[in-house]
Amino acid sequence: MAAPQPQYAPVPPPPISPDGPGQLPYGYPGQPGYGYPAGHGYGWPGTQPTPSNGMGTAALSLGILAALCFWLWPLAIVLGVLAVIFGVIGRGKARRGEATNGGQSLAGIICGAAGLVLGLLMTVVFITTS
């Protein structure tokens, strides 16, 4: 003779919360106040564009190269001029709020000017000694 099967009562539905049935989890898109704007599935409204720091970085890199390679006087002069130009453009972008590295641009101008002066001094030394 087979053992009798236990009888289970049907499970009642879950209770309804005070805010209504089935709240969305934290951070679900489309819910205001949960990390996403209401009605927008993509991006954040009013975000600022990323800063364009390329000119300041290029100015500093070229200025350091110009100051370190001053004994290659034609190259140092060209690199110094480019560093000063890129630095001035980078400072203008930083002043307008398009870039965040105004100090790096200024350092590029200073290093580029130093490399330019050293390159010109090497040119004078090379011309006077030959």
Coordinates of N, CA and C in Angstrom, one line a residue:
M1 N 0.8 -1.2 0.0 CA 0.0 0.0 0.0 C 0.9 1.2 0.0
A2 N 0.5 2.2 -0.8 CA 1.3 3.5 -0.9 C 1.0 4.4 0.2
A3 N 2.1 5.2 0.5 CA 1.9 6.2 1.6 C 1.1 7.3 1.0
P4 N 0.3 7.9 1.9 CA -0.6 9.0 1.4 C 0.3 10.3 1.1
Q5 N -0.1 11.0 0.1 CA 0.6 12.2 -0.3 C 0.1 13.3 0.6
P6 N 1.1 14.2 1.1 CA 0.7 15.3 2.0 C -0.1 16.4 1.1
Q7 N -1.1 16.9 1.7 CA -1.9 18.0 1.0 C -1.3 19.4 1.4
Y8 N -1.0 20.2 0.4 CA -0.5 21.5 0.6 C -1.6 22.5 0.3
A9 N -1.7 23.6 1.0 CA -2.7 24.6 0.7 C -2.0 25.6 -0.3
P10 N -2.8 26.2 -1.2 CA -2.3 27.1 -2.1 C -1.6 28.3 -1.4
V11 N -0.5 28.8 -2.0 CA 0.2 29.9 -1.5 C -0.6 31.2 -1.8
P12 N -0.8 32.1 -0.8 CA -1.6 33.3 -1.1 C -0.7 34.3 -1.8
P13 N -1.2 35.3 -2.5 CA -0.4 36.3 -3.2 C 0.3 37.2 -2.2
P14 N 1.5 37.8 -2.6 CA 2.1 38.7 -1.6 C 1.3 39.9 -1.3
P15 N 1.5 40.5 -0.2 CA 0.7 41.6 0.2 C 1.1 42.9 -0.7
I16 N 0.1 43.7 -0.9 CA 0.4 45.0 -1.6 C 1.0 46.0 -0.7
S17 N 2.1 46.6 -1.1 CA 2.8 47.6 -0.3 C 1.9 48.9 -0.3
P18 N 2.2 49.8 0.7 CA 1.5 51.1 0.7 C 1.6 51.9 -0.5
D19 N 2.8 51.8 -1.3 CA 3.0 52.6 -2.5 C 2.4 52.0 -3.7
G20 N 1.9 50.8 -3.6 CA 1.3 50.2 -4.8 C 2.1 48.9 -5.1
P21 N 1.6 48.1 -6.0 CA 2.2 46.8 -6.2 C 3.5 47.0 -7.0
G22 N 4.5 46.2 -6.6 CA 5.7 46.0 -7.4 C 6.5 47.3 -7.6
Q23 N 7.2 47.8 -6.6 CA 8.1 48.9 -6.8 C 9.3 48.6 -7.6
L24 N 9.8 49.5 -8.4 CA 11.0 49.2 -9.2 C 12.3 49.3 -8.3
P25 N 13.3 48.5 -8.6 CA 14.5 48.5 -7.8 C 15.2 49.8 -7.9
Y26 N 16.2 49.9 -7.0 CA 17.0 51.2 -6.9 C 17.8 51.3 -8.2
G27 N 17.8 52.5 -8.8 CA 18.6 52.7 -10.0 C 18.0 52.3 -11.3
Y28 N 16.7 52.0 -11.3 CA 16.0 51.6 -12.5 C 15.8 52.8 -13.4
P29 N 16.1 52.7 -14.7 CA 15.9 53.9 -15.6 C 14.5 54.3 -15.6
G30 N 14.4 55.7 -15.7 CA 13.1 56.3 -15.8 C 12.4 56.6 -14.4
Q31 N 13.1 56.3 -13.3 CA 12.6 56.7 -12.0 C 13.3 57.9 -11.5
P32 N 12.6 59.0 -11.3 CA 13.3 60.2 -10.8 C 13.8 59.9 -9.4
G33 N 15.0 60.4 -9.1 CA 15.5 60.3 -7.7 C 16.3 59.0 -7.5
Y34 N 16.3 58.2 -8.5 CA 17.0 56.9 -8.4 C 18.3 56.8 -9.3
G35 N 18.9 57.9 -9.6 CA 20.1 57.9 -10.3 C 19.9 58.1 -11.8
Y36 N 18.7 58.2 -12.3 CA 18.4 58.4 -13.7 C 17.3 59.5 -13.8
P37 N 17.4 60.3 -14.8 CA 16.4 61.3 -15.0 C 15.1 60.7 -15.5
A38 N 14.0 61.2 -15.2 CA 12.7 60.7 -15.6 C 12.5 60.9 -17.1
G39 N 12.1 59.8 -17.8 CA 11.8 59.9 -19.2 C 13.0 59.9 -20.1
H40 N 14.2 59.9 -19.6 CA 15.4 59.8 -20.5 C 16.1 58.5 -20.2
G41 N 16.3 57.8 -21.3 CA 17.0 56.5 -21.1 C 18.5 56.6 -21.3
Y42 N 19.0 57.7 -21.9 CA 20.4 57.8 -22.3 C 21.0 59.1 -21.7
G43 N 22.1 58.9 -21.0 CA 22.9 60.0 -20.6 C 22.3 60.9 -19.5
W44 N 23.0 61.9 -19.2 CA 22.5 62.9 -18.2 C 22.3 64.2 -18.8
P45 N 21.2 64.8 -18.5 CA 20.9 66.1 -19.1 C 21.9 67.2 -18.6
G46 N 22.3 68.1 -19.5 CA 23.1 69.2 -19.0 C 24.6 68.8 -18.7
T47 N 25.1 67.7 -19.1 CA 26.5 67.4 -18.8 C 27.4 68.3 -19.6
Q48 N 28.6 68.6 -19.1 CA 29.6 69.4 -19.7 C 30.4 68.5 -20.6
P49 N 30.8 69.0 -21.8 CA 31.7 68.2 -22.6 C 33.1 68.0 -21.9
T50 N 33.8 67.0 -22.3 CA 35.1 66.7 -21.7 C 36.0 67.8 -22.1
P51 N 36.9 68.2 -21.2 CA 37.9 69.3 -21.5 C 38.8 68.9 -22.6
S52 N 39.2 69.8 -23.5 CA 40.1 69.5 -24.6 C 41.5 70.1 -24.1
N53 N 42.2 69.2 -23.5 CA 43.5 69.6 -22.9 C 44.7 69.2 -23.8
G54 N 44.4 68.9 -25.0 CA 45.5 68.5 -25.9 C 46.5 69.6 -26.2
M55 N 46.1 70.8 -26.4 CA 47.1 71.9 -26.7 C 48.0 72.1 -25.5
G56 N 47.5 72.1 -24.3 CA 48.4 72.3 -23.2 C 49.4 71.2 -23.0
T57 N 48.9 70.0 -23.2 CA 49.8 68.8 -23.1 C 50.9 68.8 -24.2
A58 N 50.5 69.2 -25.4 CA 51.4 69.2 -26.5 C 52.4 70.4 -26.3
A59 N 52.0 71.5 -25.7 CA 52.9 72.6 -25.4 C 54.0 72.2 -24.4
L60 N 53.5 71.5 -23.4 CA 54.5 71.1 -22.3 C 55.4 70.1 -22.9
S61 N 54.9 69.1 -23.6 CA 55.8 68.1 -24.2 C 56.9 68.7 -25.1
L62 N 56.4 69.5 -26.0 CA 57.3 70.2 -27.0 C 58.3 71.1 -26.3
G63 N 57.8 71.8 -25.3 CA 58.7 72.7 -24.5 C 59.8 72.0 -23.8
I64 N 59.4 70.9 -23.2 CA 60.5 70.1 -22.5 C 61.5 69.5 -23.4
L65 N 61.0 69.0 -24.6 CA 61.9 68.5 -25.6 C 62.8 69.6 -26.1
A66 N 62.3 70.8 -26.3 CA 63.1 72.0 -26.8 C 64.1 72.3 -25.8
A67 N 63.8 72.4 -24.5 CA 64.8 72.7 -23.5 C 65.8 71.7 -23.3
L68 N 65.5 70.4 -23.4 CA 66.4 69.3 -23.2 C 67.3 69.1 -24.5
C69 N 66.8 69.4 -25.6 CA 67.6 69.1 -26.9 C 68.1 70.4 -27.5
F70 N 68.5 71.4 -26.6 CA 68.9 72.7 -27.2 C 70.2 72.6 -28.0
W71 N 71.0 71.5 -27.8 CA 72.3 71.4 -28.5 C 72.0 71.0 -30.0
L72 N 70.8 70.5 -30.3 CA 70.3 70.3 -31.6 C 69.6 71.6 -32.0
W73 N 70.3 72.6 -32.2 CA 69.7 74.0 -32.2 C 68.7 74.2 -33.3
P74 N 68.7 73.6 -34.5 CA 67.6 73.8 -35.4 C 66.3 73.2 -34.9
L75 N 66.4 72.0 -34.4 CA 65.3 71.3 -33.8 C 64.7 72.0 -32.6
A76 N 65.6 72.5 -31.7 CA 65.2 73.2 -30.5 C 64.4 74.5 -30.9
I77 N 64.8 75.2 -31.9 CA 64.1 76.4 -32.3 C 62.7 76.1 -32.8
V78 N 62.6 75.1 -33.6 CA 61.3 74.7 -34.2 C 60.4 74.2 -33.1
L79 N 60.9 73.3 -32.2 CA 60.1 72.8 -31.1 C 59.7 73.9 -30.1
G80 N 60.6 74.9 -29.9 CA 60.3 76.0 -29.0 C 59.2 76.9 -29.5
V81 N 59.3 77.2 -30.8 CA 58.2 78.0 -31.5 C 56.9 77.3 -31.4
L82 N 56.9 76.0 -31.7 CA 55.6 75.2 -31.6 C 55.1 75.2 -30.2
A83 N 55.9 75.0 -29.2 CA 55.5 74.9 -27.8 C 54.9 76.3 -27.4
V84 N 55.5 77.4 -27.8 CA 54.9 78.7 -27.5 C 53.5 78.9 -28.1
I85 N 53.4 78.5 -29.4 CA 52.1 78.6 -30.1 C 51.1 77.8 -29.5
F86 N 51.4 76.5 -29.2 CA 50.4 75.6 -28.6 C 50.0 76.0 -27.2
G87 N 51.0 76.6 -26.5 CA 50.8 77.0 -25.1 C 49.8 78.2 -25.1
V88 N 50.0 79.1 -26.0 CA 49.1 80.3 -26.1 C 47.7 79.9 -26.4
I89 N 47.6 78.9 -27.4 CA 46.2 78.4 -27.7 C 45.6 77.7 -26.5
G90 N 46.4 76.9 -25.9 CA 45.9 76.2 -24.7 C 45.5 77.1 -23.6
R91 N 46.3 78.2 -23.3 CA 45.9 79.2 -22.3 C 44.6 79.8 -22.7
G92 N 44.4 80.1 -24.0 CA 43.1 80.7 -24.4 C 41.9 79.8 -24.2
K93 N 42.1 78.5 -24.4 CA 41.1 77.5 -24.2 C 40.8 77.4 -22.7
A94 N 41.8 77.4 -21.9 CA 41.6 77.4 -20.4 C 40.9 78.6 -19.9
R95 N 41.2 79.7 -20.5 CA 40.5 81.0 -20.1 C 39.0 80.9 -20.4
R96 N 38.7 80.3 -21.6 CA 37.3 80.2 -22.0 C 36.6 79.1 -21.3
G97 N 37.3 78.3 -20.6 CA 36.6 77.1 -19.9 C 36.6 75.9 -20.7
E98 N 37.2 75.8 -21.8 CA 37.2 74.6 -22.7 C 38.2 73.6 -22.2
A99 N 39.2 74.0 -21.5 CA 40.3 73.1 -21.0 C 40.5 73.4 -19.5
T100 N 41.1 72.4 -18.9 CA 41.4 72.5 -17.4 C 42.8 72.6 -17.1
N101 N 43.7 72.7 -18.0 CA 45.1 72.7 -17.8 C 45.8 74.0 -18.2
G102 N 45.4 75.1 -17.6 CA 46.0 76.3 -17.9 C 47.4 76.4 -17.4
G103 N 47.7 75.8 -16.3 CA 49.1 75.8 -15.7 C 50.0 75.0 -16.6
Q104 N 49.5 73.9 -17.1 CA 50.3 73.1 -18.0 C 50.6 73.8 -19.3
S105 N 49.7 74.6 -19.8 CA 49.9 75.4 -21.0 C 51.0 76.5 -20.7
L106 N 50.9 77.1 -19.5 CA 51.9 78.1 -19.1 C 53.3 77.5 -19.0
A107 N 53.3 76.3 -18.4 CA 54.6 75.7 -18.3 C 55.2 75.3 -19.7
G108 N 54.3 75.0 -20.6 CA 54.8 74.7 -22.0 C 55.3 76.0 -22.6
I109 N 54.6 77.1 -22.4 CA 55.1 78.4 -22.9 C 56.5 78.7 -22.4
I110 N 56.7 78.6 -21.0 CA 58.0 78.9 -20.4 C 59.1 77.9 -20.9
C111 N 58.8 76.6 -20.9 CA 59.8 75.7 -21.4 C 60.1 75.9 -22.8
G112 N 59.1 76.2 -23.6 CA 59.3 76.4 -25.1 C 60.1 77.7 -25.3
A113 N 59.9 78.7 -24.5 CA 60.7 80.0 -24.7 C 62.1 79.7 -24.2
A114 N 62.3 78.9 -23.2 CA 63.6 78.6 -22.7 C 64.4 77.8 -23.8
G115 N 63.7 76.8 -24.3 CA 64.3 76.0 -25.4 C 64.6 76.9 -26.6
L116 N 63.7 77.8 -26.9 CA 64.0 78.7 -28.1 C 65.2 79.6 -27.9
V117 N 65.3 80.2 -26.7 CA 66.4 81.0 -26.4 C 67.7 80.2 -26.4
L118 N 67.7 79.0 -25.8 CA 68.9 78.2 -25.8 C 69.3 77.8 -27.2
G119 N 68.3 77.5 -28.0 CA 68.6 77.1 -29.4 C 69.2 78.3 -30.2
L120 N 68.6 79.5 -29.9 CA 69.2 80.7 -30.6 C 70.6 81.0 -30.1
L121 N 70.9 80.8 -28.8 CA 72.2 80.9 -28.3 C 73.2 79.9 -28.9
M122 N 72.7 78.7 -29.1 CA 73.6 77.7 -29.7 C 73.9 78.0 -31.2
T123 N 72.9 78.7 -31.8 CA 73.1 79.1 -33.2 C 74.1 80.2 -33.2
V124 N 74.1 81.1 -32.3 CA 75.1 82.2 -32.2 C 76.5 81.6 -32.0
V125 N 76.5 80.7 -31.0 CA 77.8 80.0 -30.7 C 78.4 79.3 -31.9
F126 N 77.5 78.5 -32.6 CA 77.9 77.8 -33.8 C 78.4 78.7 -34.9
I127 N 77.7 79.8 -35.1 CA 78.1 80.8 -36.2 C 79.4 81.5 -35.8
T128 N 79.6 81.9 -34.6 CA 80.8 82.6 -34.2 C 82.0 81.7 -34.1
T129 N 81.9 80.5 -33.9 CA 83.1 79.6 -33.7 C 83.5 79.0 -35.1
S130 N 82.6 79.1 -36.1 CA 83.0 78.5 -37.4 C 83.5 79.5 -38.4

